CSV table of C-alpha atoms in Angstrom, one decimal:
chain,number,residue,atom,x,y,z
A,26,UNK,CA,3.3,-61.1,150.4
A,27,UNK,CA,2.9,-59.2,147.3
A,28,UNK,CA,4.9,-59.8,144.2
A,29,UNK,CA,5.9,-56.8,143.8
A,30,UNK,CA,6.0,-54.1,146.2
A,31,UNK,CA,6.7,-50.5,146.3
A,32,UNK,CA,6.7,-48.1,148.6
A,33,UNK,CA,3.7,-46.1,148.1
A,34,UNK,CA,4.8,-42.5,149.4
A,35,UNK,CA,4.2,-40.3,148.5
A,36,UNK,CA,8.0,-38.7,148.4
A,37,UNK,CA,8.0,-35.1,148.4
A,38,UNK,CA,11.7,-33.4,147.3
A,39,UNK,CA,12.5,-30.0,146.4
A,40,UNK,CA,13.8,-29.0,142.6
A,41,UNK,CA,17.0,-30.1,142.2
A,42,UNK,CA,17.2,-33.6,145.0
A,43,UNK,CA,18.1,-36.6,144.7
A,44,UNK,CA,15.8,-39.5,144.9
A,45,UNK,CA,15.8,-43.2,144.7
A,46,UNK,CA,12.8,-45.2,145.0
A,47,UNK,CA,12.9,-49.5,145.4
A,48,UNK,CA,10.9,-51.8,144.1
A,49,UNK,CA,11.2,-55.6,145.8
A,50,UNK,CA,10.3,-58.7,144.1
A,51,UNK,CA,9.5,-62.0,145.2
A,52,UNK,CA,9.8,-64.4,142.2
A,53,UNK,CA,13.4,-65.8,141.8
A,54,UNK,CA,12.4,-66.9,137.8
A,55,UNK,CA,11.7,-62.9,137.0
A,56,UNK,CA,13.4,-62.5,133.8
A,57,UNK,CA,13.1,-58.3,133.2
A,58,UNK,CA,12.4,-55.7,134.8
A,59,UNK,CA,11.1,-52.0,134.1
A,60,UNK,CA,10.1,-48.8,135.3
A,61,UNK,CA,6.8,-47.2,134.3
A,62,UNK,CA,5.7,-43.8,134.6
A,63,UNK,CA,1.9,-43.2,135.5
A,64,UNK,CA,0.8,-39.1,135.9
A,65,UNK,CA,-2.1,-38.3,137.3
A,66,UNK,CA,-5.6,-39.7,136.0
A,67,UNK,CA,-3.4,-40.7,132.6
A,68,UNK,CA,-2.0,-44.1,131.6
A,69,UNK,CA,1.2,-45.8,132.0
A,70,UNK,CA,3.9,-45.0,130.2
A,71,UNK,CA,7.8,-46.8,129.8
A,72,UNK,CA,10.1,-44.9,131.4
A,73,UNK,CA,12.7,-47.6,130.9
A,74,UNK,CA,13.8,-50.9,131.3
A,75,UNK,CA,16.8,-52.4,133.5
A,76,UNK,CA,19.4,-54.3,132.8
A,77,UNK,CA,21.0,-56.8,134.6
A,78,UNK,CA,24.5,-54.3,134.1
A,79,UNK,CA,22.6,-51.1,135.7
A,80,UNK,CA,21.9,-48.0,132.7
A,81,UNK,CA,21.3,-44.3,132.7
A,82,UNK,CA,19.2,-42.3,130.7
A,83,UNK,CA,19.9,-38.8,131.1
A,84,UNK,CA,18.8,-37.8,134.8
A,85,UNK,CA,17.2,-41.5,135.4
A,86,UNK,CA,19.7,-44.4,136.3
A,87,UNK,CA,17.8,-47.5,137.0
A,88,UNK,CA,19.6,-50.9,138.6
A,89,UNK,CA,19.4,-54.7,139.1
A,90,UNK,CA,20.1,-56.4,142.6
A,91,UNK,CA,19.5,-60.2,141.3
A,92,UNK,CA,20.8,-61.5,144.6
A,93,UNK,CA,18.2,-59.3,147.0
A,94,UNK,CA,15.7,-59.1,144.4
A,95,UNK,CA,15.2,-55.5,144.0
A,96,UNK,CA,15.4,-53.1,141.3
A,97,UNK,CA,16.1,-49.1,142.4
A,98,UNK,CA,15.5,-45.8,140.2
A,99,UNK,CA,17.5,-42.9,140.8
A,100,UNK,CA,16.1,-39.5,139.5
A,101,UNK,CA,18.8,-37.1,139.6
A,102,UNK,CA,18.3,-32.7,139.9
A,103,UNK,CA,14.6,-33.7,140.0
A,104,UNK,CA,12.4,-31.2,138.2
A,105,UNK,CA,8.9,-30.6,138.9
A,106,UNK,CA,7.7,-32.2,135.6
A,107,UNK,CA,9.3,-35.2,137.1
A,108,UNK,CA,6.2,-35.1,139.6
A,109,UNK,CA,4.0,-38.7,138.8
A,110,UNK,CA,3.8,-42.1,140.3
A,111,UNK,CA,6.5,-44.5,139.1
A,112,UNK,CA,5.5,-48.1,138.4
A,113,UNK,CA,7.7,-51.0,139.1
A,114,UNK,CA,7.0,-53.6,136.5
A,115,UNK,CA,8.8,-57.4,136.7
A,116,UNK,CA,8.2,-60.0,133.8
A,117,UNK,CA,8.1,-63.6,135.2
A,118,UNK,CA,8.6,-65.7,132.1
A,119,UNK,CA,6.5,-69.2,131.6
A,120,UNK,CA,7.6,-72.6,130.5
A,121,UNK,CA,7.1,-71.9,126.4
A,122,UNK,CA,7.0,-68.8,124.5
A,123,UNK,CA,3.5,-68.3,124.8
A,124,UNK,CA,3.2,-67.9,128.7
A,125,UNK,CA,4.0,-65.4,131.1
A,126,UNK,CA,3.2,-62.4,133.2
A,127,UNK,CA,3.5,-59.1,133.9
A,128,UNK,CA,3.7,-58.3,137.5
A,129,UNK,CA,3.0,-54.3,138.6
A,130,UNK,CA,4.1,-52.5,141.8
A,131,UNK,CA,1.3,-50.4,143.2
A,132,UNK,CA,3.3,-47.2,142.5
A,133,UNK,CA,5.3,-44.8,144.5
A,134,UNK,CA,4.4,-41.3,144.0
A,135,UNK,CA,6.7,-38.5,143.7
A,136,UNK,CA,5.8,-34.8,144.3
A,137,UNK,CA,8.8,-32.7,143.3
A,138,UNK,CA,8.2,-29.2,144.7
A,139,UNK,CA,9.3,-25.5,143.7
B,29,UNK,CA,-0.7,-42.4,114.2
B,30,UNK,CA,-3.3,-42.7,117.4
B,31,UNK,CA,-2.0,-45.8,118.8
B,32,UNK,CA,-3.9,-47.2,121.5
B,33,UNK,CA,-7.8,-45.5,121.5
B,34,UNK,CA,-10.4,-46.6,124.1
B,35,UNK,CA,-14.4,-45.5,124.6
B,36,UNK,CA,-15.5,-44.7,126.2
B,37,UNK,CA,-13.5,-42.5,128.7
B,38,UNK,CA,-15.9,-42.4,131.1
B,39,UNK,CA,-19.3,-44.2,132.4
B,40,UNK,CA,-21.9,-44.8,134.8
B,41,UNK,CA,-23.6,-48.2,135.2
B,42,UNK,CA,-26.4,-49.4,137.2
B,43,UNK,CA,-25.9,-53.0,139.3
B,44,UNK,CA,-26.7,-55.5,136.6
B,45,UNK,CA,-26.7,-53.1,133.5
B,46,UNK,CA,-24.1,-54.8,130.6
B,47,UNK,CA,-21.7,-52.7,128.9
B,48,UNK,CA,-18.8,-53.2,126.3
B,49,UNK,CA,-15.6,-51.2,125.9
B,50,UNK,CA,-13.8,-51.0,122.6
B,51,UNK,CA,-10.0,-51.0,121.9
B,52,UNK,CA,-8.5,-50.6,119.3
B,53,UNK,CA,-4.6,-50.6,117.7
B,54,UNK,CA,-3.2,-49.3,114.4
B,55,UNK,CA,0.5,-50.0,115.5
B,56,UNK,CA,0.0,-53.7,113.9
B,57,UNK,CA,0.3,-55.2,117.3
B,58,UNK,CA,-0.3,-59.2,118.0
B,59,UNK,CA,-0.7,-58.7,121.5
B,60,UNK,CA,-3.5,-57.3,123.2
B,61,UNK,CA,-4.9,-56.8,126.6
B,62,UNK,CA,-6.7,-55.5,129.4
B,63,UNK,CA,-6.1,-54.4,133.1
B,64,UNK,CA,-7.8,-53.0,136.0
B,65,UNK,CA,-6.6,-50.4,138.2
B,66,UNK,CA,-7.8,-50.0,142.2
B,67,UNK,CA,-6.2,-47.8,144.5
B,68,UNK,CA,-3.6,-49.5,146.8
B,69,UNK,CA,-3.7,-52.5,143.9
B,70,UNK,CA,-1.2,-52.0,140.9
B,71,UNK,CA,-2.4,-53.0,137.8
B,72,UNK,CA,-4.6,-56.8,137.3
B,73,UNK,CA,-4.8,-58.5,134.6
B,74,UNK,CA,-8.3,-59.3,133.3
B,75,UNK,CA,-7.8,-60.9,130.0
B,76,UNK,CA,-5.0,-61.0,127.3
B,77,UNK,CA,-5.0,-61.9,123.5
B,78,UNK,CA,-1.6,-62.9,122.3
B,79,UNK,CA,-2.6,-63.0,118.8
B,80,UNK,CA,-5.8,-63.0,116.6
B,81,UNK,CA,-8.4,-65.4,117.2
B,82,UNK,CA,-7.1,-66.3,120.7
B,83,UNK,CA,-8.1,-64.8,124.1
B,84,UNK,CA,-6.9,-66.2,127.6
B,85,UNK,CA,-7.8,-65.2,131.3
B,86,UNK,CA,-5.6,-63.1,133.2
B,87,UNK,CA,-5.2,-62.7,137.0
B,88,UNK,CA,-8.9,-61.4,137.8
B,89,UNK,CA,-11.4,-62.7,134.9
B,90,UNK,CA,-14.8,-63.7,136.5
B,91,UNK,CA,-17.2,-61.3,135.5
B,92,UNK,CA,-15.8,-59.9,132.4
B,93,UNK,CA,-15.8,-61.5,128.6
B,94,UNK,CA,-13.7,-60.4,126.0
B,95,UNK,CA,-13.5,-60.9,121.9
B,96,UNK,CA,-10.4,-60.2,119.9
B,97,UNK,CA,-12.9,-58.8,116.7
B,98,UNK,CA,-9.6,-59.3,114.3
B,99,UNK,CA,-5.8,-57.9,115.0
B,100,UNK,CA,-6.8,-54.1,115.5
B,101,UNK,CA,-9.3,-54.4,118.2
B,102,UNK,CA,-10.4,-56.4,121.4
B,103,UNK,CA,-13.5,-55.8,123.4
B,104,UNK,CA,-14.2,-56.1,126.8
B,105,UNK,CA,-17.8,-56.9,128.1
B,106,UNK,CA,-19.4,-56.6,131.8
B,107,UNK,CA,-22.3,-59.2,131.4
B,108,UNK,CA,-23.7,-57.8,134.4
B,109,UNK,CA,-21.8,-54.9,136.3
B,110,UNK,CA,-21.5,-55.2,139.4
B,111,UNK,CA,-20.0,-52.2,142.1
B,112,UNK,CA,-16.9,-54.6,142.5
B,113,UNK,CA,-16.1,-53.5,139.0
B,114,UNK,CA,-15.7,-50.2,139.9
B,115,UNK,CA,-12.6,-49.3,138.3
B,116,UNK,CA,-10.6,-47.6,135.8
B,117,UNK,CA,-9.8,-49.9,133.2
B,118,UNK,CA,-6.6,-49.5,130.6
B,119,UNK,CA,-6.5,-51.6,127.2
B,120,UNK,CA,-2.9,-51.8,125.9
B,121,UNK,CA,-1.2,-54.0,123.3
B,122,UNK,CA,2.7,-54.8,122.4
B,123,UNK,CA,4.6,-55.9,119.9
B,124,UNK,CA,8.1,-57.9,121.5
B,125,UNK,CA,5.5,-60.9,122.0
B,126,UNK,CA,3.1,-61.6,124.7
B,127,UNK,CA,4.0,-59.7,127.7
B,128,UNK,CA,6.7,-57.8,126.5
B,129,UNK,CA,7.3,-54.5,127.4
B,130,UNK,CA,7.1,-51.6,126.3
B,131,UNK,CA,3.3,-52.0,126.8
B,132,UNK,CA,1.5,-49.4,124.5
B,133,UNK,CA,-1.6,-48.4,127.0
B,134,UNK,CA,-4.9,-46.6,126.0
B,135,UNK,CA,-6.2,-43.3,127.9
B,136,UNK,CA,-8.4,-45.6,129.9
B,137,UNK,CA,-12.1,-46.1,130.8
B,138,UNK,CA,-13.1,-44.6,134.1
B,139,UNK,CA,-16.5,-46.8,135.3
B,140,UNK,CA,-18.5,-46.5,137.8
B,141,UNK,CA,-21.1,-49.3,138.7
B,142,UNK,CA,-23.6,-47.7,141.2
């Protein structure tokens, strides 16, 4: 089983939907969690982070389900710049300060059409 | 303020040909690293510099070499390429200590080992 997993997609909405994408994890000892933002042939990018309390940025609401291990991003009135592949992104913390990892989803991509 | 800047953006190896690709920072980062992305994969870790002077492997070293030159840039070197290493590889650095987000990624080097 992977780490993380995402479903790939891709999800194609018109202008305006509603999506929500999920993004599973597997490790119990993840410590945060963010969402990426990957457009075609271009690097990653943050989109935002989540917090344990769920937060909104603008159009974008992202949440935390510690219990079921998943974290969900909801892009409201999608627009067609919205069109990319969305990254799930889980940081499993080490034993000291010094060790860690960054765990990433293999995307879900999102085709918002006209 | 370029941020992260990688070269090259693109190249073609032969089987057994060496190559380096150059990174470099002027954000003042500490943290440094490099990941490989494959289709249906997410991003893999291949090696990471939490600070100057040190380098550690990540999820998917053998094959690759890196040196962290001094804070501003770290170099990663195919001995000899191999078309396993096909890939598009993204250098990116952060500042909130080592793996941290937000990770500050690099345009990226598309290779293509023949």
């Amino acid at each position: 089983r992977k780490e993380v997993e995402q479903d790939p997609g891709p999800f194609n909405v018109p202008e305006g939907a509603t999506v929500a994408f999920n993004c599973t994890y597997s490790n119990s000892a993840s410590q945060s969690f963010f969402w990426y933002r990957q457009d075609c042939r271009k690097e990653p990018k943050l989109l935002m982070s989540v917090y344990s309390s769920g937060n909104e940025d603008g159009r974008f609401t992202a949440q935390l389900n510690r219990a079921s291990q998943y974290i969900s991003l909801l892009i409201r009135d999608s627009k067609l710049s919205d069109s990319a592949t969305y990254l799930c992104v889980v940081n499993v913390h080490g034993g000291s300060s010094n060790t860690g990892k960054l765990i990433f989803g293999q995307g879900t991509t999102l085709q918002v059409k006209p | 303020n370029a941020g992260v800047t990688q070269t090259p953006k693109f190249q073609v190896l032969k089987t057994g040909q060496s190559m380096t690709l150059q990174c470099a920072q002027d954000m003042n980062h500490n943290s440094m690293y490099w990941y490989r992305q494959d289709p249906g994969m997410g991003l893999r870790l291949i090696y990471y510099s939490a600070s100057e002077g040190t380098t550690d492997k990540g999820e998917v070293p053998n094959g690759y070499n890196v040196s962290r030159l001094n804070k501003r840039e770290f170099s990663l070197r195919l001995e000899s390429a191999a078309p396993s290493q096909t890939s598009v590889y993204f250098c990116a650095s952060s500042d909130r200590g080592l793996f941290n987000s937000p990770l500050h990624f690099g345009n990226g080097t598309r290779l293509t080992v023949t």
